[in-house]
GROMACS .gro file of C-alpha atoms in nm:
model
  317
    1MET     CA    1   0.000   0.000   0.000
    2GLN     CA    2   0.161   0.323  -0.116
    3ILE     CA    3   0.072   0.634   0.082
    4VAL     CA    4   0.177   0.985  -0.020
    5VAL     CA    5   0.145   1.298   0.195
    6LEU     CA    6   0.163   1.587  -0.051
    7ASP     CA    7   0.199   1.877   0.193
    8GLY     CA    8   0.269   1.766   0.548
    9TYR     CA    9   0.478   2.056   0.677
   10THR     CA   10   0.210   2.286   0.816
   11LEU     CA   11   0.054   1.996   1.004
   12ASN     CA   12   0.383   1.855   1.122
   13PRO     CA   13   0.691   2.079   1.094
   14GLY     CA   14   0.879   1.825   1.304
   15ASP     CA   15   0.714   1.823   1.645
   16LEU     CA   16   0.470   1.535   1.577
   17ASP     CA   17   0.532   1.167   1.498
   18TRP     CA   18   0.453   1.014   1.159
   19LYS     CA   19   0.525   0.659   1.282
   20PRO     CA   20   0.157   0.557   1.329
   21LEU     CA   21   0.093   0.647   0.965
   22LYS     CA   22   0.405   0.468   0.848
   23SER     CA   23   0.281   0.150   1.015
   24LEU     CA   24  -0.004   0.136   0.761
   25GLY     CA   25   0.199   0.117   0.443
   26GLU     CA   26   0.488   0.251   0.239
   27VAL     CA   27   0.479   0.622   0.312
   28LYS     CA   28   0.638   0.917   0.132
   29ILE     CA   29   0.600   1.253   0.298
   30TYR     CA   30   0.661   1.583   0.122
   31ASP     CA   31   0.665   1.917   0.299
   32ARG     CA   32   0.503   2.084  -0.001
   33THR     CA   33   0.410   1.978  -0.353
   34PRO     CA   34   0.373   2.229  -0.638
   35GLN     CA   35   0.097   2.147  -0.885
   36GLU     CA   36   0.342   2.043  -1.155
   37LYS     CA   37   0.492   1.772  -0.934
   38ILE     CA   38   0.172   1.606  -0.807
   39ILE     CA   39   0.151   1.346  -1.085
   40LYS     CA   40   0.515   1.240  -1.051
   41ARG     CA   41   0.493   1.207  -0.674
   42ALA     CA   42   0.151   1.039  -0.649
   43LYS     CA   43   0.120   0.836  -0.971
   44ASP     CA   44   0.165   0.497  -0.797
   45ALA     CA   45  -0.014   0.583  -0.472
   46GLN     CA   46  -0.342   0.424  -0.364
   47ILE     CA   47  -0.366   0.663  -0.067
   48ILE     CA   48  -0.313   1.039  -0.090
   49PHE     CA   49  -0.319   1.292   0.192
   50THR     CA   50  -0.352   1.661   0.111
   51ASN     CA   51  -0.403   1.977   0.309
   52LYS     CA   52  -0.400   2.264   0.059
   53THR     CA   53  -0.260   2.094  -0.253
   54VAL     CA   54  -0.539   2.102  -0.512
   55LEU     CA   55  -0.657   1.770  -0.655
   56ASN     CA   56  -0.882   1.866  -0.945
   57GLU     CA   57  -1.018   1.656  -1.230
   58LYS     CA   58  -0.716   1.723  -1.450
   59VAL     CA   59  -0.484   1.589  -1.181
   60LEU     CA   60  -0.701   1.303  -1.058
   61SER     CA   61  -0.758   1.172  -1.410
   62GLN     CA   62  -0.384   1.107  -1.426
   63LEU     CA   63  -0.376   0.915  -1.097
   64PRO     CA   64  -0.551   0.586  -1.183
   65GLU     CA   65  -0.428   0.401  -0.875
   66VAL     CA   66  -0.579   0.634  -0.613
   67LYS     CA   67  -0.858   0.480  -0.405
   68TYR     CA   68  -0.859   0.711  -0.104
   69ILE     CA   69  -0.793   1.081  -0.039
   70GLY     CA   70  -0.754   1.201   0.316
   71VAL     CA   71  -0.792   1.576   0.357
   72LEU     CA   72  -0.576   1.700   0.645
   73ALA     CA   73  -0.830   1.966   0.736
   74THR     CA   74  -1.202   2.014   0.787
   75GLY     CA   75  -1.263   2.201   0.461
   76TYR     CA   76  -1.234   1.988   0.149
   77ASN     CA   77  -1.275   2.234  -0.139
   78VAL     CA   78  -0.924   2.142  -0.262
   79VAL     CA   79  -1.058   1.808  -0.388
   80ASP     CA   80  -1.289   1.761  -0.688
   81ILE     CA   81  -1.564   1.579  -0.502
   82SER     CA   82  -1.778   1.523  -0.813
   83TYR     CA   83  -1.494   1.344  -0.988
   84CYS     CA   84  -1.427   1.130  -0.681
   85LYS     CA   85  -1.792   1.028  -0.655
   86LYS     CA   86  -1.802   0.933  -1.019
   87HIS     CA   87  -1.485   0.724  -0.991
   88LYS     CA   88  -1.562   0.578  -0.647
   89ILE     CA   89  -1.268   0.741  -0.471
   90ILE     CA   90  -1.331   0.772  -0.098
   91VAL     CA   91  -1.261   1.119   0.041
   92THR     CA   92  -1.248   1.189   0.414
   93ASN     CA   93  -1.186   1.500   0.618
   94VAL     CA   94  -1.102   1.579   0.982
   95PRO     CA   95  -1.390   1.750   1.161
   96GLY     CA   96  -1.388   1.869   1.517
   97TYR     CA   97  -1.016   1.871   1.591
   98GLY     CA   98  -0.983   2.237   1.686
   99PRO     CA   99  -1.291   2.416   1.823
  100LYS     CA  100  -1.128   2.506   2.154
  101THR     CA  101  -0.807   2.615   1.984
  102VAL     CA  102  -0.987   2.841   1.735
  103ALA     CA  103  -1.209   2.988   2.007
  104GLN     CA  104  -0.895   3.065   2.206
  105MET     CA  105  -0.757   3.263   1.912
  106VAL     CA  106  -1.083   3.453   1.875
  107PHE     CA  107  -1.040   3.574   2.230
  108ALA     CA  108  -0.669   3.642   2.182
  109HIS     CA  109  -0.776   3.897   1.920
  110ILE     CA  110  -1.058   4.031   2.136
  111LEU     CA  111  -0.830   4.073   2.439
  112GLU     CA  112  -0.567   4.248   2.230
  113PHE     CA  113  -0.829   4.513   2.155
  114THR     CA  114  -0.950   4.540   2.514
  115ASN     CA  115  -0.615   4.534   2.699
  116HIS     CA  116  -0.343   4.614   2.442
  117VAL     CA  117  -0.095   4.396   2.628
  118TYR     CA  118   0.180   4.403   2.367
  119GLU     CA  119   0.167   4.780   2.310
  120HIS     CA  120   0.191   4.841   2.684
  121HIS     CA  121   0.477   4.591   2.709
  122LEU     CA  122   0.668   4.784   2.442
  123SER     CA  123   0.601   5.114   2.614
  124VAL     CA  124   0.744   4.977   2.941
  125LEU     CA  125   1.058   4.853   2.763
  126ASN     CA  126   1.091   5.191   2.593
  127GLY     CA  127   1.116   5.355   2.937
  128GLU     CA  128   0.775   5.520   2.961
  129TRP     CA  129   0.680   5.361   3.295
  130SER     CA  130   1.011   5.459   3.448
  131GLN     CA  131   0.946   5.822   3.358
  132LYS     CA  132   0.592   5.844   3.500
  133THR     CA  133   0.503   6.032   3.815
  134ASP     CA  134   0.210   5.799   3.892
  135PHE     CA  135   0.227   5.427   3.968
  136CYS     CA  136   0.038   5.340   3.649
  137TYR     CA  137  -0.067   5.469   3.307
  138TRP     CA  138  -0.245   5.341   3.000
  139LYS     CA  139  -0.192   5.436   2.639
  140TYR     CA  140  -0.527   5.315   2.508
  141PRO     CA  141  -0.879   5.293   2.648
  142LEU     CA  142  -0.915   4.970   2.848
  143ILE     CA  143  -1.238   4.778   2.795
  144GLU     CA  144  -1.410   4.536   3.032
  145LEU     CA  145  -1.584   4.246   2.855
  146SER     CA  146  -1.846   4.184   3.121
  147ASN     CA  147  -2.191   4.296   2.998
  148LYS     CA  148  -2.059   4.364   2.649
  149THR     CA  149  -2.238   4.186   2.363
  150LEU     CA  150  -2.066   3.920   2.158
  151GLY     CA  151  -2.222   3.838   1.822
  152ILE     CA  152  -2.132   3.501   1.673
  153ILE     CA  153  -2.206   3.418   1.310
  154GLY     CA  154  -2.219   3.040   1.279
  155TYR     CA  155  -2.305   2.800   1.560
  156GLY     CA  156  -2.114   2.485   1.480
  157GLN     CA  157  -1.858   2.339   1.718
  158ILE     CA  158  -1.635   2.646   1.701
  159GLY     CA  159  -1.921   2.892   1.741
  160LYS     CA  160  -2.038   2.702   2.050
  161GLU     CA  161  -1.692   2.721   2.205
  162VAL     CA  162  -1.670   3.094   2.134
  163ALA     CA  163  -2.011   3.139   2.299
  164LEU     CA  164  -1.897   2.941   2.603
  165LEU     CA  165  -1.588   3.159   2.647
  166GLY     CA  166  -1.791   3.475   2.598
  167HIS     CA  167  -2.035   3.361   2.865
  168ALA     CA  168  -1.745   3.292   3.101
  169PHE     CA  169  -1.638   3.655   3.056
  170GLY     CA  170  -1.991   3.767   3.146
  171MET     CA  171  -2.083   3.874   2.793
  172ASN     CA  172  -2.427   3.875   2.636
  173ILE     CA  173  -2.431   3.621   2.353
  174LEU     CA  174  -2.612   3.677   2.023
  175VAL     CA  175  -2.595   3.412   1.752
  176ASN     CA  176  -2.694   3.410   1.388
  177THR     CA  177  -2.690   3.069   1.225
  178ARG     CA  178  -2.841   2.902   0.922
  179THR     CA  179  -3.017   2.635   1.129
  180VAL     CA  180  -3.126   2.718   1.482
  181PRO     CA  181  -3.076   2.412   1.707
  182LYS     CA  182  -3.367   2.271   1.901
  183THR     CA  183  -3.175   2.303   2.225
  184ALA     CA  184  -2.908   2.551   2.330
  185PRO     CA  185  -2.774   2.702   2.653
  186ASN     CA  186  -3.003   2.963   2.803
  187TYR     CA  187  -2.734   3.229   2.771
  188VAL     CA  188  -2.750   3.210   2.388
  189LYS     CA  189  -3.000   3.425   2.201
  190PHE     CA  190  -3.062   3.355   1.832
  191VAL     CA  191  -3.121   3.669   1.626
  192SER     CA  192  -3.129   3.801   1.270
  193LEU     CA  193  -2.806   3.908   1.106
  194LYS     CA  194  -2.918   4.270   1.114
  195LYS     CA  195  -2.993   4.263   1.487
  196LEU     CA  196  -2.657   4.098   1.553
  197ALA     CA  197  -2.478   4.369   1.354
  198ASN     CA  198  -2.674   4.647   1.526
  199GLU     CA  199  -2.622   4.534   1.885
  200SER     CA  200  -2.285   4.356   1.907
  201ASP     CA  201  -1.972   4.508   2.057
  202PHE     CA  202  -1.762   4.224   1.919
  203ILE     CA  203  -1.847   4.001   1.623
  204SER     CA  204  -1.683   3.664   1.559
  205LEU     CA  205  -1.709   3.492   1.220
  206ASN     CA  206  -1.731   3.115   1.269
  207CYS     CA  207  -1.948   3.004   0.978
  208PRO     CA  208  -1.834   2.793   0.682
  209LEU     CA  209  -1.753   2.951   0.348
  210THR     CA  210  -2.038   2.880   0.105
  211PRO     CA  211  -2.188   3.068  -0.191
  212THR     CA  212  -2.431   3.220   0.059
  213THR     CA  213  -2.166   3.336   0.306
  214HIS     CA  214  -1.913   3.458   0.048
  215HIS     CA  215  -1.863   3.831   0.124
  216LEU     CA  216  -2.138   3.809   0.385
  217ILE     CA  217  -1.956   4.085   0.568
  218ASN     CA  218  -1.967   4.378   0.329
  219LYS     CA  219  -2.040   4.749   0.305
  220ASN     CA  220  -2.401   4.703   0.410
  221PHE     CA  221  -2.304   4.497   0.714
  222PHE     CA  222  -2.040   4.745   0.829
  223GLN     CA  223  -2.292   5.028   0.801
  224GLN     CA  224  -2.516   4.842   1.046
  225MET     CA  225  -2.242   4.789   1.305
  226LYS     CA  226  -2.173   5.016   1.599
  227GLN     CA  227  -1.883   5.254   1.542
  228SER     CA  228  -1.737   5.120   1.866
  229ALA     CA  229  -1.757   4.755   1.756
  230PHE     CA  230  -1.482   4.514   1.652
  231ILE     CA  231  -1.496   4.224   1.409
  232ILE     CA  232  -1.286   3.908   1.439
  233ASN     CA  233  -1.234   3.663   1.151
  234CYS     CA  234  -1.083   3.325   1.236
  235GLY     CA  235  -1.302   3.153   0.978
  236ARG     CA  236  -1.230   3.204   0.608
  237GLY     CA  237  -1.092   3.513   0.438
  238GLN     CA  238  -1.362   3.524   0.174
  239LEU     CA  239  -1.632   3.577   0.437
  240ILE     CA  240  -1.531   3.945   0.432
  241ASN     CA  241  -1.525   4.181   0.136
  242GLU     CA  242  -1.176   4.314   0.207
  243LYS     CA  243  -1.224   4.629   0.002
  244ASP     CA  244  -1.529   4.715   0.213
  245LEU     CA  245  -1.340   4.634   0.534
  246LYS     CA  246  -1.061   4.871   0.432
  247TYR     CA  247  -1.314   5.150   0.376
  248ALA     CA  248  -1.490   5.077   0.707
  249LEU     CA  249  -1.163   5.101   0.900
  250GLU     CA  250  -1.034   5.408   0.722
  251THR     CA  251  -1.362   5.598   0.768
  252LYS     CA  252  -1.401   5.473   1.129
  253GLN     CA  253  -1.732   5.303   1.058
  254ILE     CA  254  -1.607   5.034   1.300
  255ALA     CA  255  -1.348   5.040   1.576
  256GLY     CA  256  -1.121   4.763   1.457
  257ALA     CA  257  -1.068   4.419   1.309
  258GLY     CA  258  -0.872   4.110   1.415
  259ILE     CA  259  -0.783   3.896   1.115
  260ASP     CA  260  -0.641   3.542   1.110
  261VAL     CA  261  -0.739   3.465   0.749
  262LEU     CA  262  -0.730   3.648   0.418
  263SER     CA  263  -0.878   3.579   0.077
  264GLN     CA  264  -0.528   3.522  -0.064
  265GLU     CA  265  -0.281   3.321   0.142
  266PRO     CA  266   0.005   3.395   0.162
  267PRO     CA  267  -0.093   3.758   0.095
  268PRO     CA  268   0.112   3.998  -0.118
  269LYS     CA  269   0.345   4.230   0.073
  270ASN     CA  270   0.142   4.529  -0.040
  271HIS     CA  271  -0.196   4.390   0.067
  272PRO     CA  272  -0.436   4.688   0.098
  273LEU     CA  273  -0.537   4.598   0.455
  274PHE     CA  274  -0.181   4.608   0.589
  275LYS     CA  275  -0.180   4.987   0.613
  276CYS     CA  276  -0.525   5.020   0.764
  277PRO     CA  277  -0.569   5.164   1.113
  278ASN     CA  278  -0.689   4.954   1.408
  279ILE     CA  279  -0.635   4.614   1.251
  280HIS     CA  280  -0.408   4.331   1.359
  281PHE     CA  281  -0.322   4.005   1.192
  282THR     CA  282  -0.218   3.651   1.270
  283PRO     CA  283  -0.103   3.425   0.983
  284HIS     CA  284  -0.385   3.166   0.971
  285ILE     CA  285  -0.273   3.003   1.296
  286ALA     CA  286  -0.601   2.978   1.489
  287TRP     CA  287  -0.601   2.602   1.420
  288ALA     CA  288  -0.232   2.539   1.482
  289THR     CA  289  -0.167   2.463   1.850
  290LYS     CA  290   0.035   2.147   1.892
  291GLU     CA  291  -0.256   1.984   2.071
  292ALA     CA  292  -0.497   2.055   1.785
  293ARG     CA  293  -0.250   1.941   1.522
  294GLN     CA  294  -0.194   1.618   1.713
  295ARG     CA  295  -0.570   1.557   1.724
  296LEU     CA  296  -0.589   1.628   1.352
  297LEU     CA  297  -0.313   1.377   1.275
  298ASN     CA  298  -0.469   1.116   1.504
  299ILE     CA  299  -0.810   1.149   1.338
  300ALA     CA  300  -0.660   1.142   0.988
  301ILE     CA  301  -0.480   0.817   1.069
  302GLU     CA  302  -0.794   0.666   1.224
  303ASN     CA  303  -0.984   0.764   0.909
  304LEU     CA  304  -0.736   0.566   0.703
  305ARG     CA  305  -0.742   0.268   0.939
  306ALA     CA  306  -1.120   0.256   0.915
  307PHE     CA  307  -1.103   0.270   0.535
  308LEU     CA  308  -0.852  -0.015   0.523
  309LYS     CA  309  -1.088  -0.221   0.741
  310GLY     CA  310  -1.370  -0.156   0.495
  311LYS     CA  311  -1.563   0.069   0.734
  312PRO     CA  312  -1.469   0.425   0.637
  313ILE     CA  313  -1.557   0.715   0.867
  314ASN     CA  314  -1.576   1.094   0.821
  315VAL     CA  315  -1.655   1.029   0.456
  316ILE     CA  316  -1.727   1.314   0.215
  317THR     CA  317  -1.791   1.076  -0.076
   0.00000   0.00000   0.00000
């Protein structure tokens, strides 16, 4: 059984163990695979793992041996699912490995806006504290989260974890979701998108990217937000119309944005948002704690084991 991992580096840059996967067959692991090298590297493989390497019809039609594709992520838009269905190729993904990790990053962004820890740290090192007459000072308004309103768009596993953390901080929780669950904690209030935009002090995007949610956050949405409100995107870059976000920040329609994802990744050095006021970035790392990556690897291997036993799990096709 030949197994090829096309782009294993972001999952495992060296701090995780590939041995459990290697016990299942002859394994070749590549840090990254450019499109022009996919055929050469995977032509004899029955099992392919991919994270962001695109496996479209043109590529898959030249890989006649492949029987199974394991996506090393939850989203699976990198694989041509229609082709796989037609040719009876099993495709699996890895759901549920990182809700707590992503929710933690949402609040890392929120707390950066409320407490400005790093900016104050720099000011101390630059000697400002030493020069003060008083025992303390602050360079930015400090915001208490208790009794503020957190709006969450999307109420899957990640949205639920974000709501739980918000509740722990004493926040009021508003949720907009495509399908309202039959049961939910009593601290969660389900509302329209407009009401969420109107009333939230912080907004977290935790919905999947679909044709309906593409550029869901746009000029009209920003116009409905409070000028004092912040938006956090640890979901998908294309949820936000970045041109409209730039305008909203520059004209102070909103107070700020915390961004972990962009529509183009890696972004160009001259990305228009990089010079905007009151915005901070992390490089698509909300998912990437060691604990979450280990869970992802464990589930991916269990997916393959189940397939080899003839009882596949987490199947897309």
